[in-house]
Amino acid sequence: MAVLRFENASKNYDLIEHSVPALRDVTVDVEVGEFVALVGRSGCGKTTFLNLAGAMDLPSSGEVFVDGLSTKNLSDDRMTAIRRERVGFVFQFFHLFPTLNVLENIEMPLQLAGYPGPRARAEELLELVDLQSLGNRLPYQLSGGQMQRVAIARALGHYPALLLADEPLGNLDTETSSTVMKLFRRVNEELGTAIIMATHSLENAAETDRMLTMRDGRLVSDRSIGAA
């Protein structure tokens, strides 16, 4: 079953005098439980792809299905519901609230969404990312890798079917990146969460199940890792 489907999806950004194509006629499926790397040079369309996949934007033409639901012609409220209920987001910059401790950073989105028992769920997620002893620390008291693990825990609060990670290792050193990659794999295998990770690192991409390569807004390669 596809947790994400692009059907001839294109995205153009209209400027004053012309239109700029950011994504061109992309057709691809991502199945439940897949761990997929999205690679390509800066400006190739990776972030636009993730924006459409996460219902943060709509295609100019074609169609995008997120967890079986088409985003076509949806209201802003329905788009918000998809983001809140079906998709988790992890970014290069951690976006933690500096005045909230680790546990509160994970708990607050759950509270805002009306999730039952948000504190218990936040504690469960802290254990998942092996930070249960740091729940009372503020973000400035954490390393970069620890902050990214908090961000991952926060993104998993509502049991998303799809986790989208936009250059999540870009600010981390090699050893810390390896730790975070192992956490992504654990989330993927233990929770069955599909993950799409945009990255410039072919080394990190090689640790996923499948690699999608973008160039000039087009999907130019789609291969399983280890395939010829």
Coordinates of C-alpha atoms in Angstrom, one line a residue:
M1 CA 0.0 0.0 0.0
A2 CA 1.3 3.4 -0.9
V3 CA 1.6 5.9 1.9
L4 CA 2.6 8.6 -0.6
R5 CA 1.7 8.8 -4.4
F6 CA 2.7 11.4 -6.9
E7 CA 0.8 11.2 -10.2
N8 CA 2.3 13.4 -12.9
A9 CA 2.8 16.1 -10.2
S10 CA 4.4 19.4 -11.2
K11 CA 4.9 22.6 -9.2
N12 CA 5.5 26.1 -10.7
Y13 CA 6.2 29.2 -8.8
D14 CA 4.8 32.3 -10.5
L15 CA 7.0 35.4 -10.5
I16 CA 6.2 38.8 -11.8
E17 CA 7.2 38.2 -15.4
H18 CA 7.5 34.4 -15.7
S19 CA 6.9 31.1 -14.1
V20 CA 9.6 29.0 -12.5
P21 CA 9.2 25.2 -12.7
A22 CA 10.3 23.6 -9.4
L23 CA 9.0 20.1 -9.9
R24 CA 8.3 18.6 -13.3
D25 CA 5.9 15.7 -14.0
V26 CA 6.9 13.4 -11.1
T27 CA 5.2 10.0 -10.7
V28 CA 6.3 7.8 -7.8
D29 CA 4.9 5.7 -5.0
V30 CA 6.4 5.3 -1.5
E31 CA 5.1 2.2 0.3
V32 CA 4.2 1.7 3.9
G33 CA 7.4 1.0 5.9
E34 CA 9.9 2.1 3.3
F35 CA 13.0 4.2 4.2
V36 CA 13.7 6.4 1.2
A37 CA 16.6 8.8 0.5
L38 CA 15.8 11.8 -1.7
V39 CA 19.1 13.1 -3.3
G40 CA 20.3 15.7 -5.7
R41 CA 22.0 19.1 -5.9
S42 CA 20.6 22.2 -4.2
G43 CA 17.8 23.6 -6.2
C44 CA 16.9 20.2 -7.8
G45 CA 13.4 20.1 -6.3
K46 CA 13.9 18.1 -3.1
T47 CA 12.3 20.6 -0.8
T48 CA 9.4 21.2 -3.2
F49 CA 8.9 17.4 -3.3
L50 CA 8.7 17.3 0.5
N51 CA 6.4 20.3 0.7
L52 CA 3.9 18.5 -1.6
A53 CA 4.4 15.2 0.2
G54 CA 3.6 16.9 3.5
A55 CA 0.6 18.8 2.4
M56 CA 2.4 22.1 3.0
D57 CA 1.8 23.0 -0.7
L58 CA -0.3 21.9 -3.6
P59 CA 0.8 20.8 -7.1
S60 CA 0.2 23.1 -10.0
S61 CA -0.8 20.1 -12.0
G62 CA -1.1 16.4 -11.4
E63 CA -2.1 14.9 -8.1
V64 CA -0.6 14.0 -4.7
F65 CA -2.0 11.4 -2.3
V66 CA -0.9 11.4 1.3
D67 CA -1.8 8.2 3.2
G68 CA -4.4 7.5 0.5
L69 CA -6.0 11.0 0.6
S70 CA -5.7 13.3 -2.4
T71 CA -4.7 16.9 -1.5
K72 CA -6.4 18.2 -4.6
N73 CA -9.0 20.8 -3.9
L74 CA -8.7 20.5 -0.1
S75 CA -9.5 23.4 2.2
D76 CA -6.8 24.9 4.4
D77 CA -8.4 23.2 7.4
R78 CA -8.2 19.8 5.8
M79 CA -4.6 20.4 4.7
T80 CA -3.8 21.3 8.3
A81 CA -5.5 18.1 9.5
I82 CA -3.3 16.0 7.1
R83 CA -0.1 17.6 8.5
R84 CA -1.3 17.2 12.1
E85 CA -2.6 13.6 11.8
R86 CA -0.7 11.8 9.1
V87 CA 2.7 13.3 8.6
G88 CA 5.7 14.1 10.9
F89 CA 8.4 16.7 10.0
V90 CA 12.0 16.8 10.9
F91 CA 14.2 19.7 9.7
Q92 CA 17.9 20.6 9.5
F93 CA 17.3 23.2 12.2
F94 CA 15.7 21.8 15.2
H95 CA 13.0 24.4 15.9
L96 CA 12.8 23.6 19.6
F97 CA 11.2 26.1 22.0
P98 CA 14.2 27.5 24.0
T99 CA 12.2 28.2 27.2
L100 CA 10.6 24.7 27.3
N101 CA 12.5 21.7 28.6
V102 CA 12.9 18.6 26.5
L103 CA 9.8 16.8 27.8
E104 CA 7.7 20.0 27.3
N105 CA 8.9 20.4 23.8
I106 CA 7.6 17.0 22.9
E107 CA 4.4 17.4 24.9
M108 CA 3.2 20.8 23.7
P109 CA 2.2 19.8 20.2
L110 CA 0.2 16.9 21.6
Q111 CA -1.6 19.2 24.0
L112 CA -2.4 21.7 21.2
A113 CA -3.8 18.8 19.1
G114 CA -6.0 17.6 22.0
Y115 CA -4.1 14.3 22.3
P116 CA -5.2 12.2 25.3
G117 CA -2.5 11.7 27.9
P118 CA 0.1 14.0 26.3
R119 CA 2.6 13.7 29.2
A120 CA 2.6 9.9 29.1
R121 CA 3.1 9.9 25.3
A122 CA 5.9 12.4 25.6
E123 CA 7.7 10.2 28.2
E124 CA 7.2 7.2 25.9
L125 CA 8.8 9.0 23.0
L126 CA 11.7 10.2 25.2
E127 CA 12.5 6.5 25.9
L128 CA 12.2 5.7 22.2
V129 CA 15.0 8.2 21.4
D130 CA 17.1 7.2 24.5
L131 CA 16.8 10.6 26.2
Q132 CA 14.6 9.7 29.2
S133 CA 17.3 11.0 31.6
L134 CA 17.3 14.5 29.9
G135 CA 13.6 15.4 30.1
N136 CA 14.2 18.4 32.4
R137 CA 17.0 19.9 30.4
L138 CA 16.5 23.0 28.2
P139 CA 17.6 22.9 24.5
Y140 CA 20.7 24.9 25.1
Q141 CA 22.0 22.2 27.5
L142 CA 21.9 19.6 24.7
S143 CA 24.3 18.6 21.9
G144 CA 23.2 19.0 18.3
G145 CA 22.5 15.3 18.0
Q146 CA 20.4 15.3 21.2
M147 CA 18.4 18.2 19.9
Q148 CA 17.7 16.4 16.7
R149 CA 16.6 13.3 18.6
V150 CA 14.2 15.5 20.5
A151 CA 12.9 16.9 17.2
I152 CA 12.4 13.3 15.9
A153 CA 10.5 12.3 19.1
R154 CA 8.3 15.4 18.7
A155 CA 7.5 14.5 15.0
L156 CA 6.4 11.0 16.0
G157 CA 3.9 12.1 18.7
H158 CA 0.8 11.4 16.7
Y159 CA 1.9 8.1 15.2
P160 CA 2.4 9.5 11.6
A161 CA 2.2 7.1 8.7
L162 CA 4.9 9.2 7.0
L163 CA 8.0 11.0 8.4
L164 CA 9.6 13.6 6.2
A165 CA 13.1 14.7 7.0
D166 CA 14.7 17.7 5.2
E167 CA 18.5 17.6 5.5
P168 CA 18.2 16.4 9.1
L169 CA 21.9 15.6 9.3
G170 CA 23.2 18.8 7.8
N171 CA 24.3 20.4 11.0
L172 CA 25.7 17.2 12.6
D173 CA 29.2 15.7 12.6
T174 CA 29.8 12.2 11.2
E175 CA 29.6 10.3 14.4
T176 CA 26.4 12.1 15.5
S177 CA 24.9 11.6 12.0
S178 CA 25.5 7.9 12.4
T179 CA 23.6 7.9 15.7
V180 CA 20.6 9.7 14.2
M181 CA 20.6 7.4 11.2
K182 CA 20.4 4.4 13.5
L183 CA 17.4 6.1 15.2
F184 CA 15.7 6.6 11.9
R185 CA 16.2 3.0 11.1
R186 CA 14.8 2.0 14.5
V187 CA 11.7 4.1 14.0
N188 CA 11.3 2.7 10.5
E189 CA 11.6 -0.9 11.7
E190 CA 9.9 -0.9 15.1
L191 CA 7.0 1.5 14.3
G192 CA 6.7 0.7 10.6
T193 CA 6.9 4.4 9.8
A194 CA 7.7 5.3 6.2
I195 CA 10.6 7.8 6.0
I196 CA 11.6 10.1 3.2
M197 CA 14.9 11.8 4.0
A198 CA 16.3 14.5 1.7
T199 CA 20.1 14.5 1.9
H200 CA 23.2 15.7 0.1
S201 CA 25.2 12.7 1.5
L202 CA 25.3 9.7 -0.7
E203 CA 26.9 7.8 2.2
N204 CA 23.9 8.4 4.4
A205 CA 21.6 7.7 1.5
A206 CA 23.3 4.3 1.1
E207 CA 21.9 3.3 4.5
T208 CA 18.3 3.6 3.4
D209 CA 16.3 1.1 1.3
R210 CA 15.8 3.1 -1.8
M211 CA 17.2 6.2 -3.5
L212 CA 15.3 8.8 -5.5
T213 CA 17.5 11.1 -7.4
M214 CA 16.2 14.6 -8.5
R215 CA 17.7 16.8 -11.2
D216 CA 16.2 20.1 -12.4
G217 CA 12.9 19.3 -10.9
R218 CA 12.6 15.8 -12.4
L219 CA 12.9 12.4 -10.9
V220 CA 15.8 10.9 -12.9
S221 CA 16.5 7.7 -11.0
D222 CA 14.6 5.4 -8.7
R223 CA 16.6 2.4 -7.4
S224 CA 16.7 0.0 -4.5
I225 CA 19.9 0.3 -2.5
G226 CA 22.3 -2.4 -3.7
A227 CA 20.7 -2.7 -7.1
A228 CA 22.9 -2.6 -10.1

